[in-house]
PDB file of C-alpha atoms and ligand atoms in Angstrom:
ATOM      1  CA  UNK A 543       0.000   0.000   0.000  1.00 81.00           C
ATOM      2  CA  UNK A 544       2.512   2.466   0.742  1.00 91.00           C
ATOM      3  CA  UNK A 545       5.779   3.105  -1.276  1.00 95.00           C
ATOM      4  CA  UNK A 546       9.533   2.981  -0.823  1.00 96.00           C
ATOM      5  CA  UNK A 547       9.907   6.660   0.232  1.00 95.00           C
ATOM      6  CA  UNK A 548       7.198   6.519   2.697  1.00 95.00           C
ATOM      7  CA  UNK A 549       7.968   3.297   4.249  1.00 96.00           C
ATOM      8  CA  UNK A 550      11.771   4.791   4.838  1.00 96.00           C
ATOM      9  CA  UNK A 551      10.289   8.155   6.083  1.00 96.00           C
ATOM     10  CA  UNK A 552       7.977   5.758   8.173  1.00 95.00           C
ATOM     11  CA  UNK A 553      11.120   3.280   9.453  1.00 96.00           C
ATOM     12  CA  UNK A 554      13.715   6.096   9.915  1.00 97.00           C
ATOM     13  CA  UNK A 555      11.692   9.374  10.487  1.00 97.00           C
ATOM     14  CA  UNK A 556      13.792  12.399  10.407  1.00 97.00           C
ATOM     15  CA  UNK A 557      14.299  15.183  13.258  1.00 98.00           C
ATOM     16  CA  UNK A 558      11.863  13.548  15.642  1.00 98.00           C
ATOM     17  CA  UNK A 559      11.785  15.420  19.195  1.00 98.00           C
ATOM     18  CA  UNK A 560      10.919  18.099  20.930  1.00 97.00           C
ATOM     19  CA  UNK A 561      13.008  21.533  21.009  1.00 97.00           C
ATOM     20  CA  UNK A 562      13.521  23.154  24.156  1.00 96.00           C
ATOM     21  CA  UNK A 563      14.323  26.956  22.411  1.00 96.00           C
ATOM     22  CA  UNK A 564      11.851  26.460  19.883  1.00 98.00           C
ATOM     23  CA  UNK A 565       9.608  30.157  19.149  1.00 96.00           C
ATOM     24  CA  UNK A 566       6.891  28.572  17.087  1.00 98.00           C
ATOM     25  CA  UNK A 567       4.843  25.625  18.247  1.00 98.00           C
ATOM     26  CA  UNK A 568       1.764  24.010  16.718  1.00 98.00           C
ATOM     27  CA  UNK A 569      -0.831  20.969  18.034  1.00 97.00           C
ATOM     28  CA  UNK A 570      -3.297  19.354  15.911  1.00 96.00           C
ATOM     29  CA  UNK A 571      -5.706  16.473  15.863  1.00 95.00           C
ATOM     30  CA  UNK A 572      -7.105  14.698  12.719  1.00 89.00           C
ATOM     31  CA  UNK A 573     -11.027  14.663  13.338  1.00 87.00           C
ATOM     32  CA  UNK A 574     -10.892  11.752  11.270  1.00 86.00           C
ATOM     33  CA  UNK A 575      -9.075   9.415  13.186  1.00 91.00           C
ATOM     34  CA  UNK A 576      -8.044  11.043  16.163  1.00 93.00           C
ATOM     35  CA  UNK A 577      -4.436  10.741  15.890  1.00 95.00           C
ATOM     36  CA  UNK A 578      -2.182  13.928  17.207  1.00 96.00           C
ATOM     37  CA  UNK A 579       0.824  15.323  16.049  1.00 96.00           C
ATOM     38  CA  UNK A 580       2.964  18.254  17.470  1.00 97.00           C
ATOM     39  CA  UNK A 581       5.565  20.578  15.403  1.00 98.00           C
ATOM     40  CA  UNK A 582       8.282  23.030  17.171  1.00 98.00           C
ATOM     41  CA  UNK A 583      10.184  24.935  15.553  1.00 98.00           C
ATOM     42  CA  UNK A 584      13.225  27.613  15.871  1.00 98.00           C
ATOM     43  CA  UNK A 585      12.947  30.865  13.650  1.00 98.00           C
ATOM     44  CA  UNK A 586      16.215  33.087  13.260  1.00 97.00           C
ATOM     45  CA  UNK A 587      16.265  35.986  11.223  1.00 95.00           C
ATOM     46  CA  UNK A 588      12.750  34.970   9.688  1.00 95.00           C
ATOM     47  CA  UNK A 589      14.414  31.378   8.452  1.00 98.00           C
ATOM     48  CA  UNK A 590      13.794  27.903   9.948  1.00 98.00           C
ATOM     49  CA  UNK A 591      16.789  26.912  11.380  1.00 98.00           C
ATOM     50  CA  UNK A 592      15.801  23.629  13.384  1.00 98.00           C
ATOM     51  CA  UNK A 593      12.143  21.615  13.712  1.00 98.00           C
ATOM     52  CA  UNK A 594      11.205  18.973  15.104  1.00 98.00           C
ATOM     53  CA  UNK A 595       8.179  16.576  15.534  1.00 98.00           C
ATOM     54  CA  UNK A 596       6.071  14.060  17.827  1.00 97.00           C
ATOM     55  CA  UNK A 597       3.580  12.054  16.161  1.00 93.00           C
ATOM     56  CA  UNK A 598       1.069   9.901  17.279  1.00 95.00           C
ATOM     57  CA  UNK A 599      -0.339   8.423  14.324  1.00 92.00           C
ATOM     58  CA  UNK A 600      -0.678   5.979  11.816  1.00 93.00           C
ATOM     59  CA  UNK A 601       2.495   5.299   9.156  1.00 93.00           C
ATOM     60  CA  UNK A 602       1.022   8.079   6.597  1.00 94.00           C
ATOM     61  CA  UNK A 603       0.909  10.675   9.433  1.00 94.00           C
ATOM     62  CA  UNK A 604       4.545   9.878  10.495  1.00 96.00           C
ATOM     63  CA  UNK A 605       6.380   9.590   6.717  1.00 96.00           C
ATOM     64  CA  UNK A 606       4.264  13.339   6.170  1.00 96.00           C
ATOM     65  CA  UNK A 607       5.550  14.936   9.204  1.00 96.00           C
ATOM     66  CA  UNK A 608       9.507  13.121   8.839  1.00 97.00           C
ATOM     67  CA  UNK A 609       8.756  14.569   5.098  1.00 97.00           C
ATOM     68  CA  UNK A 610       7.549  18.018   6.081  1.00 97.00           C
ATOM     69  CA  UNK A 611      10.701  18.602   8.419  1.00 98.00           C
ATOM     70  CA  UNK A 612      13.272  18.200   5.783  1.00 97.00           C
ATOM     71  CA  UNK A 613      11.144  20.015   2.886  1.00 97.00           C
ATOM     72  CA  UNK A 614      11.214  23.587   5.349  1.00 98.00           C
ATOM     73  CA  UNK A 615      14.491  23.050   7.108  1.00 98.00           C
ATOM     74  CA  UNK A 616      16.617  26.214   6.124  1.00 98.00           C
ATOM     75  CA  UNK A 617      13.483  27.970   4.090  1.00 98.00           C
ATOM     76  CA  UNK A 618      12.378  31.071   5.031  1.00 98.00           C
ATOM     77  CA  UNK A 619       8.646  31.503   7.057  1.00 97.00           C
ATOM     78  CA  UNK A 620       6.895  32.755   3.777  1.00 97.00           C
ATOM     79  CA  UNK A 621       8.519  29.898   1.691  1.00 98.00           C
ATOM     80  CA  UNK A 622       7.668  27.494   4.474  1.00 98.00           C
ATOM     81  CA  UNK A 623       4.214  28.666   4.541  1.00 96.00           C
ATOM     82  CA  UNK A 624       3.336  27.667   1.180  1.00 96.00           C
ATOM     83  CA  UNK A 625       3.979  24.209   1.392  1.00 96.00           C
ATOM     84  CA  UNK A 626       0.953  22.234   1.369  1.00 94.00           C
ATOM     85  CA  UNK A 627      -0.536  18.842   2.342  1.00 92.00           C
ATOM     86  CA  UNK A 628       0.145  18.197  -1.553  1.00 93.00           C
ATOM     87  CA  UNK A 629       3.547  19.120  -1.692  1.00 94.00           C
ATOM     88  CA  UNK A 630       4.309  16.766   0.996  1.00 95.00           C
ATOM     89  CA  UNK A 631       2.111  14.103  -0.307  1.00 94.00           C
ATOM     90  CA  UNK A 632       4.144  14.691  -4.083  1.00 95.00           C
ATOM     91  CA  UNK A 633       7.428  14.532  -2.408  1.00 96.00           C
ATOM     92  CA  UNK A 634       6.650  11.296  -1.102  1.00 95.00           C
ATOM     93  CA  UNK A 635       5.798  10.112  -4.135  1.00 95.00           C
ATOM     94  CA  UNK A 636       1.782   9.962  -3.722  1.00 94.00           C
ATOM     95  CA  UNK A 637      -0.543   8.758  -0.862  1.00 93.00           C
ATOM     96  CA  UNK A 638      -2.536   6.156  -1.498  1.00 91.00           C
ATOM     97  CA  UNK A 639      -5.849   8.053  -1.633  1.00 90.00           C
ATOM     98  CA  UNK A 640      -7.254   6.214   1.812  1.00 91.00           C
ATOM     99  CA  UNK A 641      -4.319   8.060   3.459  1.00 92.00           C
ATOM    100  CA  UNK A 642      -4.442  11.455   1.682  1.00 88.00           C
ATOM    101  CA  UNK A 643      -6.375  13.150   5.080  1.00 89.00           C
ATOM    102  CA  UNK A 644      -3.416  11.827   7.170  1.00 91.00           C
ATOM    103  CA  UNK A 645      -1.100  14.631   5.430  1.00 89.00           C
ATOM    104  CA  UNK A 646      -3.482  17.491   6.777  1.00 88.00           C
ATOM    105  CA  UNK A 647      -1.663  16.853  10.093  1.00 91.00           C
ATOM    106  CA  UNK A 648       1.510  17.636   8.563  1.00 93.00           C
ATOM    107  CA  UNK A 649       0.131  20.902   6.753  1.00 94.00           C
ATOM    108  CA  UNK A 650      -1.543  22.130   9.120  1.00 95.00           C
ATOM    109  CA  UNK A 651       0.600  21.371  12.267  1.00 97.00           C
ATOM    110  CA  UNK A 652       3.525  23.511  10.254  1.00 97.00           C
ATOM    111  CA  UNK A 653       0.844  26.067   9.657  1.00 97.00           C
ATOM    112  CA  UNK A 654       0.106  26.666  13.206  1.00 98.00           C
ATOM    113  CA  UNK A 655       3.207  26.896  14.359  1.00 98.00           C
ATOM    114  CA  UNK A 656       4.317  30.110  12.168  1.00 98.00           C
ATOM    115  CA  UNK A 657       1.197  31.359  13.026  1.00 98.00           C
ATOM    116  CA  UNK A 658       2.027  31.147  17.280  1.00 98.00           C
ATOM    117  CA  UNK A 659       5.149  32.144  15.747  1.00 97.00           C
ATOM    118  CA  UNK A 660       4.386  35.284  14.091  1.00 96.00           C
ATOM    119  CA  UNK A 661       2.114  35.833  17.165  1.00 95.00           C
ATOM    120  CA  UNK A 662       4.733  35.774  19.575  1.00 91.00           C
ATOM    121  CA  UNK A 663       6.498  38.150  17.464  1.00 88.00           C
ATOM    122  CA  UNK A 664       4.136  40.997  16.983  1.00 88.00           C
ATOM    123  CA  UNK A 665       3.589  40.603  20.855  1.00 83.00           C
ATOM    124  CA  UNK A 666       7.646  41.727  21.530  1.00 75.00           C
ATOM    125  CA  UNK A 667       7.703  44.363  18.942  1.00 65.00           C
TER     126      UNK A 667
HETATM  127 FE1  LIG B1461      -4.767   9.073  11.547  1.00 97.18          FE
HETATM  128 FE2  LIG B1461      -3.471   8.603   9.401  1.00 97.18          FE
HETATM  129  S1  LIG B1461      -4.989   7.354  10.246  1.00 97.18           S
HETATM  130  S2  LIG B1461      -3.350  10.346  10.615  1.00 97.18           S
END
């Protein structure tokens, strides 16, 4: 059901964690199934410079998130912000269509954290 790419994202996820310094969190839950995943990440000089993820899902949900780390890593917040559930889904070489609401949490995980992001930073200015 899934292919190669995912099932490596899925078997060796990339920058899985938590980061203490992070200045942009965001928490979402999939209505669909219920599963949860969390994104933090560390803005410097408007560019991502270090994200990580916790997951608790189902494969899809985990290769999207591993996936969604390395596609922002280094881009800048606007670049960052207009990656969507697609893009990650492409870059993974397609979802199987069952699957394709498990790369919301991705999306919009990374979507809510620029936002508390960008929050936090109108608040000290
Ligand atoms: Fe819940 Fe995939 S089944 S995110």
């Amino acid at each position: 059901m899934y292919n190669e790419k995912i099932m490596e994202h899925f078997n060796n996820p990339k920058n899985v964690g938590e980061l203490d310094d992070a200045n942009g969190i965001g928490q979402v839950g999939n209505p669909v199934c219920g599963d949860i995943m969390k994104l933090f990440i560390k803005v410097e000089k408007d560019r991502i410079v270090d994200i990580r993820f916790k997951t608790l899902g189902c494969g899809a949900a985990i290769a999207t998130s591993s996936m969604i780390t390395e596609l922002v890593k280094g881009k800048t917040v606007e670049e960052a912000s207009q990656v969507t559930k697609e893009t990650v889904a492409e870059a993974l070489g397609g979802l199987p269509p069952a699957k394709m609401h498990c790369s919301n949490l991705a999306a919009d995980a990374l979507n809510k954290a620029i936002a508390d992001y960008q929050e936090k930073e109108s608040d000290e200015s």
